[in-house]
XYZ file of C-alpha atoms in Angstrom:
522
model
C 19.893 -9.050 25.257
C 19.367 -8.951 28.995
C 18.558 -11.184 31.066
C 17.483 -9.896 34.110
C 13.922 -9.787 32.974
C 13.903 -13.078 31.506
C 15.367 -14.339 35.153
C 12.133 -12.579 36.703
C 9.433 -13.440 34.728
C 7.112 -14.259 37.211
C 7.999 -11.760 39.854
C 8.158 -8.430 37.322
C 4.770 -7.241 35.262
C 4.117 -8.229 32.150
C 3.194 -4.737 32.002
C 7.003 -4.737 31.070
C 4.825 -5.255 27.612
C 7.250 -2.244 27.442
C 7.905 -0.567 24.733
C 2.314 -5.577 17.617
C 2.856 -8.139 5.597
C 2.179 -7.058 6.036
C 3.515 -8.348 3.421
C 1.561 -9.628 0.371
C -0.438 -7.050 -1.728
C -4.152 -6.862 -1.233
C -6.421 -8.461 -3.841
C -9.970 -9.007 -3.954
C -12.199 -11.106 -5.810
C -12.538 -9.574 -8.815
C -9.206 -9.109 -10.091
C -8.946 -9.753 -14.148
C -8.283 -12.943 -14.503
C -4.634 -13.638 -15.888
C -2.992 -10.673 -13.731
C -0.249 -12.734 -11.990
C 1.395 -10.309 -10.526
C -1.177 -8.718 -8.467
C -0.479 -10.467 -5.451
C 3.132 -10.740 -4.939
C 4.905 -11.600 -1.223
C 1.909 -13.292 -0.317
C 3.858 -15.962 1.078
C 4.193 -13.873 3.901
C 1.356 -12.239 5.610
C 1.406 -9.180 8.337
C 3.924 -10.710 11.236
C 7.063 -8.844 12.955
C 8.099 -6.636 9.971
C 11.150 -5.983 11.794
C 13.590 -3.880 9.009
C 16.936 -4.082 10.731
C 16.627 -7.655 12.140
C 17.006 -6.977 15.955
C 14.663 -8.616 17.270
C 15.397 -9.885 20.995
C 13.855 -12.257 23.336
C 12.417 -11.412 26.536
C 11.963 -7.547 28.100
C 14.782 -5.258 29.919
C 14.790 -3.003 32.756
C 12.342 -0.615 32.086
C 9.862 -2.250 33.500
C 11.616 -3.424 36.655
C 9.635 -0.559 39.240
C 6.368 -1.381 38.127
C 4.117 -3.596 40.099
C 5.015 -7.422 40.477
C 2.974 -9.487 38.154
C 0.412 -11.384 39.366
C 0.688 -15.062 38.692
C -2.124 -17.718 37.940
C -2.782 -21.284 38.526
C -5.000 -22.939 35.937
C -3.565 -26.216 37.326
C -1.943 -27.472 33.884
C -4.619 -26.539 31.971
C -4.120 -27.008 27.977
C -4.086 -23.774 25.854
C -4.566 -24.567 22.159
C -2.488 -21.998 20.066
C -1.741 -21.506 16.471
C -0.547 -19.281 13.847
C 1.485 -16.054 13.570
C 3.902 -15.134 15.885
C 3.140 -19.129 17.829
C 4.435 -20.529 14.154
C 7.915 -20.983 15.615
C 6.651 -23.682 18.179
C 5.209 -25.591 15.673
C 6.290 -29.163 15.900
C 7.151 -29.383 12.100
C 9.555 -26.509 12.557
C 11.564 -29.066 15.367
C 15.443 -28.245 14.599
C 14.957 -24.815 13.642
C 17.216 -22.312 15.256
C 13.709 -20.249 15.753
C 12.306 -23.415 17.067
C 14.202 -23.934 19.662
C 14.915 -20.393 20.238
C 11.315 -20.066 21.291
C 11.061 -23.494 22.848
C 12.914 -22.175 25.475
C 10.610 -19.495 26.349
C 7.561 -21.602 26.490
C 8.339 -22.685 30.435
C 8.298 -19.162 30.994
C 4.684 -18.638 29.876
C 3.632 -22.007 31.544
C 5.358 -21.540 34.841
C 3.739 -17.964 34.888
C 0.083 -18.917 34.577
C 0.404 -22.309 35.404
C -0.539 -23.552 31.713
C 0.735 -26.100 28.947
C 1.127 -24.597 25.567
C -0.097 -26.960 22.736
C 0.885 -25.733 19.029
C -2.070 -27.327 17.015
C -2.531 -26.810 12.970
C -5.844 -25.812 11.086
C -6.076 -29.519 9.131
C -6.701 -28.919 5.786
C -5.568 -25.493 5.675
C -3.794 -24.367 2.381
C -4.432 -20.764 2.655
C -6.988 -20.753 0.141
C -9.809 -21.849 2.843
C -8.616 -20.559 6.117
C -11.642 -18.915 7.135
C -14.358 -21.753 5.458
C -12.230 -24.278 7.594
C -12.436 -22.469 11.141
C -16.300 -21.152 10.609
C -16.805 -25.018 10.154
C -15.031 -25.770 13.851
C -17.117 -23.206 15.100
C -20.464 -23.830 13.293
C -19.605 -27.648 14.987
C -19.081 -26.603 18.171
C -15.480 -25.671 18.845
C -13.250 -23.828 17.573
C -8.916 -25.584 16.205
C -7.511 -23.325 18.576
C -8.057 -21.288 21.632
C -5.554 -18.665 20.262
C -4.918 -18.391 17.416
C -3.291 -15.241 14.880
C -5.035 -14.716 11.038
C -4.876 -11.808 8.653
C -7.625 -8.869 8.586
C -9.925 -10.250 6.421
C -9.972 -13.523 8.083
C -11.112 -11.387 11.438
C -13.718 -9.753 10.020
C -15.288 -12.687 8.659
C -14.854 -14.741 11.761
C -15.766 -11.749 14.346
C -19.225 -13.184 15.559
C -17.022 -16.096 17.284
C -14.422 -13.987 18.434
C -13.659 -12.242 21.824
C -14.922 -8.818 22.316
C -11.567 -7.362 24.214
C -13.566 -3.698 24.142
C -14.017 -3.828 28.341
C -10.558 -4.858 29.032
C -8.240 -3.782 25.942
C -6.609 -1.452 28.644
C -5.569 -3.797 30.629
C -2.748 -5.295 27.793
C -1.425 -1.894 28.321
C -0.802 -1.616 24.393
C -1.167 1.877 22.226
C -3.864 2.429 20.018
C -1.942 1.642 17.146
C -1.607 -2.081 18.141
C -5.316 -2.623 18.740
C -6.974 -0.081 15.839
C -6.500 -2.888 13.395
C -8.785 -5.204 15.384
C -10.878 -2.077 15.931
C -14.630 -2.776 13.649
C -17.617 -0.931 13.904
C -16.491 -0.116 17.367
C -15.587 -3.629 18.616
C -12.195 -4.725 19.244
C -11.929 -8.675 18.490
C -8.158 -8.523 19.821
C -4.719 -6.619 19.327
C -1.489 -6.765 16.377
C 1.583 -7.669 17.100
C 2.660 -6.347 13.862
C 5.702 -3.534 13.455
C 2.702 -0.940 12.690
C 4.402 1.260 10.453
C 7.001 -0.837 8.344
C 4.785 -0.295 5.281
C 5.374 0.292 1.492
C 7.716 2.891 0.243
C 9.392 3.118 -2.887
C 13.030 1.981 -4.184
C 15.239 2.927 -6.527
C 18.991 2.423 -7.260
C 21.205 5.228 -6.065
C 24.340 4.723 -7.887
C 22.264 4.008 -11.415
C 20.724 8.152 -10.868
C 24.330 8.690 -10.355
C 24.879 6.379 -14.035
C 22.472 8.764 -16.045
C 23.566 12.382 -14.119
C 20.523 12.640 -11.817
C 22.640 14.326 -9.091
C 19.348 14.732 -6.814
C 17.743 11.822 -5.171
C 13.982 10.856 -4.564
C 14.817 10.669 -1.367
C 16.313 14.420 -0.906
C 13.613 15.998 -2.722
C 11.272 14.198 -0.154
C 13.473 15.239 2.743
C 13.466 18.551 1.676
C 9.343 19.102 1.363
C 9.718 18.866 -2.464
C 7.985 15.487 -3.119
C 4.162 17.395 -4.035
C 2.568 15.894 -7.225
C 3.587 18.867 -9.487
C 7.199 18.238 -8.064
C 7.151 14.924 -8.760
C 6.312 15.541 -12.707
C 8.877 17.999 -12.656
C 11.139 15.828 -11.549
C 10.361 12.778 -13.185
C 10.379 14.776 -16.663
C 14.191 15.658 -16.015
C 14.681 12.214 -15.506
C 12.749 11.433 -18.309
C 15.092 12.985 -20.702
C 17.982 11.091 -19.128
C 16.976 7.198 -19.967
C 16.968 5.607 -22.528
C 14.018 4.476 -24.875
C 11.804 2.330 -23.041
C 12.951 3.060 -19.558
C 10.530 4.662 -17.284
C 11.201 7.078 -14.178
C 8.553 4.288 -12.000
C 6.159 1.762 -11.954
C 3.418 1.204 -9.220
C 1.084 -1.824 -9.397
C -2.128 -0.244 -9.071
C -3.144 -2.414 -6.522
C 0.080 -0.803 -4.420
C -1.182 2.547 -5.665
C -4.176 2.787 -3.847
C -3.472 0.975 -1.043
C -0.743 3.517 -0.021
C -1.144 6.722 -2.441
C -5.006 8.241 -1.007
C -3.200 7.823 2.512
C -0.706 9.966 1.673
C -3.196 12.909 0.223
C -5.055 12.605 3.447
C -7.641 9.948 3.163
C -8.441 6.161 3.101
C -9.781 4.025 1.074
C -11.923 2.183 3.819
C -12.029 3.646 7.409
C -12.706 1.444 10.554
C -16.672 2.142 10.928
C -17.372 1.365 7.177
C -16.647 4.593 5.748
C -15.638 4.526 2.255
C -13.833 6.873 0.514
C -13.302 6.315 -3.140
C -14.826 8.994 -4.246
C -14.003 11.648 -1.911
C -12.365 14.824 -3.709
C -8.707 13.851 -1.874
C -8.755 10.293 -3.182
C -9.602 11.040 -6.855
C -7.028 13.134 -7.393
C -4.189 10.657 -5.521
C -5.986 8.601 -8.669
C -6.255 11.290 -11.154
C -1.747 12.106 -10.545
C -0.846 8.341 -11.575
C -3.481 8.307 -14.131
C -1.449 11.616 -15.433
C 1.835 9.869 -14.876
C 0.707 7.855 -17.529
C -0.318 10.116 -19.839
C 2.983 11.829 -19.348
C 4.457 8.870 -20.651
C 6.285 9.093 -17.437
C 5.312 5.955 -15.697
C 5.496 2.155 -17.527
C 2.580 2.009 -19.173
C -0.180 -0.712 -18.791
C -0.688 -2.966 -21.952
C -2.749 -5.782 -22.697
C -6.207 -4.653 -21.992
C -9.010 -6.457 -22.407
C -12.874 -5.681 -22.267
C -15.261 -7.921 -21.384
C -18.556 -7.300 -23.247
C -20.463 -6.262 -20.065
C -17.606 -3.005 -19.845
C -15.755 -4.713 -16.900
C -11.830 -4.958 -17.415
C -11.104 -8.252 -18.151
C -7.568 -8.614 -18.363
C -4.026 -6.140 -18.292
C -0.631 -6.764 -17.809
C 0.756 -4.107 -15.075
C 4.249 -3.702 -14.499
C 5.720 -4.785 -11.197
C 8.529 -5.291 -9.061
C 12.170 -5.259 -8.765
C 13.126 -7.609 -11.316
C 12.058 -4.842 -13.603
C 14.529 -2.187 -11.443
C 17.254 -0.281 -13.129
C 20.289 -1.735 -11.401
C 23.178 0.060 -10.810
C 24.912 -1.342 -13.925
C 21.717 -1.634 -16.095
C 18.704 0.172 -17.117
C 15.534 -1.541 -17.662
C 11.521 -1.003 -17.268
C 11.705 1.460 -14.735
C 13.235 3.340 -11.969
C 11.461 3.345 -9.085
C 8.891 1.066 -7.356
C 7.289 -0.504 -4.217
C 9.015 -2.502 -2.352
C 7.795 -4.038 1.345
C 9.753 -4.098 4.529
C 10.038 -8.148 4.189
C 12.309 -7.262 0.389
C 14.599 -4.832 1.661
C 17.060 -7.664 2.795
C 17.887 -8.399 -0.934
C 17.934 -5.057 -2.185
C 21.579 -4.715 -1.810
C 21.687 -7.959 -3.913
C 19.014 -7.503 -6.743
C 20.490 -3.714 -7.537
C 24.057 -4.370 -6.977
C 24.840 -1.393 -4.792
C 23.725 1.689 -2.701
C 19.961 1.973 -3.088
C 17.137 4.343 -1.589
C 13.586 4.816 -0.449
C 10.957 7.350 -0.858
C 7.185 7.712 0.492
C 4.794 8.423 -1.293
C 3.658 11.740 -2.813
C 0.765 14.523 -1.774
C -1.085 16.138 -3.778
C -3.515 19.474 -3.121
C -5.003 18.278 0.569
C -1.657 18.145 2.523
C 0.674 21.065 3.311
C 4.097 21.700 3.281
C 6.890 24.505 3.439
C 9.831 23.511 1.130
C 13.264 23.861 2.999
C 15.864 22.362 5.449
C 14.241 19.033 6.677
C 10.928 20.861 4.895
C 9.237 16.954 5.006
C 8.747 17.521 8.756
C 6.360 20.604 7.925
C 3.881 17.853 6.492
C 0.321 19.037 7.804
C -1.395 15.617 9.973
C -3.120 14.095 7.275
C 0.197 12.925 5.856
C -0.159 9.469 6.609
C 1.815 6.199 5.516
C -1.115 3.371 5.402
C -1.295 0.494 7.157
C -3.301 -2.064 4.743
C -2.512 -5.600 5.436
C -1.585 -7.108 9.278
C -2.081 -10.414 11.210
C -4.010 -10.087 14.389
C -4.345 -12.012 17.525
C -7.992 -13.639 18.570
C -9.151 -15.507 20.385
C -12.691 -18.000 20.427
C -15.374 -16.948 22.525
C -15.488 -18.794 25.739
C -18.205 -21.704 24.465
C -16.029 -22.552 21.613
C -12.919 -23.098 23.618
C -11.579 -26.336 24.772
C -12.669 -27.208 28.062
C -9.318 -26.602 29.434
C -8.954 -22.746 28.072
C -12.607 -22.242 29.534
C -11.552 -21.877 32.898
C -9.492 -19.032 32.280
C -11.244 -15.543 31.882
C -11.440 -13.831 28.547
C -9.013 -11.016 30.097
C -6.706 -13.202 31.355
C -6.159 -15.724 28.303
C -5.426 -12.551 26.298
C -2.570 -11.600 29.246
C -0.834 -15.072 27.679
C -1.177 -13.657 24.028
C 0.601 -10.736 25.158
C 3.107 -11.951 27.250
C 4.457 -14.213 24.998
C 4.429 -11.353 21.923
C 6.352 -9.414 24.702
C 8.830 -12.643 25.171
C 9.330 -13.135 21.738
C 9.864 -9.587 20.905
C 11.421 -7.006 23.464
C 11.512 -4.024 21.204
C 7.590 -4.824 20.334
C 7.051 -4.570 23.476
C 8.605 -1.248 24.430
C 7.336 0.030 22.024
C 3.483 -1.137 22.639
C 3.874 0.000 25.789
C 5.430 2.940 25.742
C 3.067 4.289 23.233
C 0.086 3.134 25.535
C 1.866 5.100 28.959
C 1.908 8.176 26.839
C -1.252 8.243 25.553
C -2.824 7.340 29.081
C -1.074 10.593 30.397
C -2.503 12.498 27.174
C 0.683 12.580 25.563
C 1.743 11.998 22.076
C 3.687 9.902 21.336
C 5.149 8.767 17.788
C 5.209 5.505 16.616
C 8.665 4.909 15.367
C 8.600 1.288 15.075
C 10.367 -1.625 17.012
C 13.830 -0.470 16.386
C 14.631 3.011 15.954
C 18.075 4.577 15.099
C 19.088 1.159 13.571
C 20.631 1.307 10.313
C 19.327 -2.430 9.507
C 18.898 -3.802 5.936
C 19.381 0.296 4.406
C 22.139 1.564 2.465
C 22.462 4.344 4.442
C 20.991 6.002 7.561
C 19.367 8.625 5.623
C 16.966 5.886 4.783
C 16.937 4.127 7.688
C 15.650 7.396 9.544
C 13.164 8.301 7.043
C 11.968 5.121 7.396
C 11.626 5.130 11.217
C 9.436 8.918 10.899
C 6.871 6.918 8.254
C 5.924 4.768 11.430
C 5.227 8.250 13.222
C 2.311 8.371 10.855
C 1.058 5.182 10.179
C -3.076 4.769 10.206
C -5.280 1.960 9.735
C -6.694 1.385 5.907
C -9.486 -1.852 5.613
C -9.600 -1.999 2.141
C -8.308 -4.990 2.399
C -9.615 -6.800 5.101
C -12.872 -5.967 3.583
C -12.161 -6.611 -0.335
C -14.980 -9.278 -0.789
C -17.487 -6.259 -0.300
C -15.741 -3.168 -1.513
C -13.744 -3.504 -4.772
C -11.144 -1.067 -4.083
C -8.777 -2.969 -6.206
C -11.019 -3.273 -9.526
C -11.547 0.494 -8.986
C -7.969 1.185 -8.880
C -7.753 -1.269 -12.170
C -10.378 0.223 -13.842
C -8.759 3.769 -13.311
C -5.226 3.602 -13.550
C -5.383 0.539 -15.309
C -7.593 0.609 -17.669
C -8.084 5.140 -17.574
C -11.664 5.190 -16.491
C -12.856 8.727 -15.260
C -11.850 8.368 -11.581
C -14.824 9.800 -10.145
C -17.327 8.382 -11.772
C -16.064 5.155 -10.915
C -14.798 5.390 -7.443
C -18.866 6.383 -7.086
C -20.290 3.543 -8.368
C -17.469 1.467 -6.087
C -17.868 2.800 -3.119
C -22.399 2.497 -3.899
C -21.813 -0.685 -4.174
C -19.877 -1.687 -1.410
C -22.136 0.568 0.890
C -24.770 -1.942 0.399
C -22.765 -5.027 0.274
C -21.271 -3.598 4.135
C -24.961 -3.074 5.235
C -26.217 -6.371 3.997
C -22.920 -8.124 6.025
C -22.993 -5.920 8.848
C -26.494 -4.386 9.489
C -24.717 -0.540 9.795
């Protein structure tokens, strides 16, 4: 780390925002009851997915010709903050290496505005109530916090109270890709700190393909543009043939399926403005290929189904996860599955050697010419998806604490930022960065927080791959708006239970048209 920027806080713009779990699986309510592992990693949600671990504190020298920063003086005035990224400050994490870590940067955000950062907790909270628990604050007058960082679904829900950062979102100098999750029905309620881009892929054990005389990886037929649906089943069959009885080439959750699967054939399963796309011709067959996977016999199959007497799937037992992996020394369920940026760390561990990544396959609406690096031919709508994030918000000015209403709406969100940008140099290049170019009309491609870094992978193969899926990362809501569209009992009811994926994704995406208009009035 450097520390000239750190040394010259005050004096050198925050604009050096240079160049923010997702974790969890999305869920909604109306998953069959009994399905316990639909919502795995949940004990982590959205935050600095940051594969490779190099996170540093404070900025560098980039920014050092830009304007000084101005400076405030709110004359000591409190700033209630919780949540996310402010978690390490909180006073039950005292003793913490991250604690006081971040401890020391707080001074640097005071001196800077002239402020006293207060960590305060939701009381009550137990993550099953989050949003009931802050409407309440509101709905009596003031809101726990004056920042504050929640997940997607808890912004959408809470968005009448929040600030509306549409007028000045240019001013936090962040790309599009930072505030496009906070982006509904054309208002922006604040910006992500997130590692856009460090998404689902999936795994598999290198040296156990090696074990059964696989001598191509996932991973090279991806590289080389040969990773299309119909490759896929021809590849899958060869491995097929290899395994032994009861060992499958992969296993996807359906939840993981569609969160990540349509995005790769070029659509979404919920866009920012409401659109939804579940039956679109693109996202029926992304549904239609794993339905066939099954059919094949080529993915685990689903067992334990249950039908409730109104035709609703009651109940099924999915396989998941990499406890069911083929390890290097040991075949079992299946091959390959999804794994989230927050797992890789143990990887190494759980499948006792080398291992690998792959994205996810197209099918008929994305192009490709097979060849040398033939995954770089992938037409635009090859996209990695984005479905689960924390953002930052903040309370409108009325529901603030007295203190925090003296400071504009523009300028309380400067604090959010800088101190993202404090904790997290490479977040902040890389917001920034991504925000110069595309004020110049440039593109510029997302490759994450810390490109070129070998991290947690096995090799750097991986590790690069990985870095090009941030390059096309997008924005899917499905999640943030699963209590009105049921993307994940459609993807249940299709893959899961083999319901004609059409008719279905119809009815779906009827109903959650009118359960959107009722909530939103669009």
């Amino acid at each position: 780390m450097k520390k000239k920027l750190l040394t010259k806080f005050c004096a050198v713009a925050m604009a050096v925002a240079m160049v923010g779990t997702m974790v969890g699986c999305g869920d909604d309510d109306n998953t069959p009851a009994g399905n316990d592992n639909t919502t795995p990693g949940t004990e982590q949600q959205g935050g600095n997915d940051q594969q490779g671990g190099d996170e540093q504190q404070g900025g560098d020298e980039q920014g050092d010709d830009q304007a000084d920063a101005q400076t405030y003086d709110f004359g000591g005035a409190v700033v209630r903050v919780s949540g996310g990224i402010w978690g390490d400050i909180n006073p039950d994490n005292e003793g913490n290496a991250s604690y006081i870590e971040k401890m020391d940067l707080v001074p640097q955000l005071e001196a800077k505005y002239n402020i006293k950062i207060e960590y305060v907790k939701l009381e009550g909270d137990e993550g099953l109530s989050t949003t009931e628990l802050i409407l309440a604050g509101f709905t009596n007058g003031q809101c726990y916090a004056d920042l504050f960082c929640v997940g997607d679904d808890v912004t959408i829900r809470l968005r009448d109270y929040l600030v509306d950062i549409s007028s000045f979102k240019d001013e936090l100098q962040m790309g599009s890709i930072y505030v496009d999750p906070v982006t509904w029905y054309g208002k922006t309620y604040g910006f992500t700190y997130d590692n856009m881009g460090s998404v689902y892929v999936m795994a598999y054990s290198r040296k156990f393909l090696e074990s059964i005389g696989m001598n191509v990886t996932p991973t090279e037929k991806f590289l080389k543009g040969e990773w299309s649906y119909d490759d896929c089943i021809e590849y899958f069959t060869e491995m097929k043939e290899q395994l032994p009885e009861g060992t499958y080439p992969i296993a996807v959750h359906s939840n993981h399926w569609v969160s990540m699967a349509p995005a790769a054939n070029g659509t979404l399963s919920v866009d920012s403005n409401g659109g939804i796309h579940l039956a679109d011709d693109d996202y029926v067959e992304a549904i239609n290929f794993y339905q066939q996977l099954l059919d094949l016999g080529l993915a685990s199959p689903m067992v334990d189904v249950v039908w409730a007497d109104d035709g609703s799937l009651e109940d099924i037992t999915e396989p998941y996860g990499m406890d069911d992996m083929c390890t290097a020394t040991q075949a079992k369920d299946h091959v390959l599955t999804m794994v989230e940026a927050w797992q890789m760390s143990s990887l190494e561990g759980k499948l006792e050697g080398e291992w690998g990544i792959v994205p996810w396959p197209w099918g008929s609406s994305v192009t490709c010419t097979p060849g040398e690096d033939g995954y770089k031919t992938l037409s635009e709508n090859y996209h990695t998806a984005q479905s689960i994030w924390t953002n930052m918000v903040a309370a409108q000015k009325e529901y603030r604490g007295a203190d925090a209403q003296q400071i504009p709406d523009n300028v309380l969100f400067q604090i959010a930022r800088d101190w993202c940008d404090l904790c997290d140099a490479n977040g902040a290049a890389a917001r920034y960065r991504m925000w110069e170019a595309e004020k110049n009309g440039e593109e510029y491609e997302n490759l994450g927080y810390t490109p070129g870094t070998q991290g947690n992978f096995s090799t750097m193969e991986d590790a690069a791959l990985y870095d090009w899926l941030h390059s096309r990362v997008v924005v899917d809501w499905a999640h943030a708006v699963a209590s009105f569209v049921r993307t994940n009992m459609n993807g249940y009811m299709t893959i899961g239970g083999g319901q004609d994926a059409r008719s279905s994704g119809e009815s779906y995406a009827s109903q959650g048209r009118e359960a959107l208009k009722e909530a939103f009035g669009n």
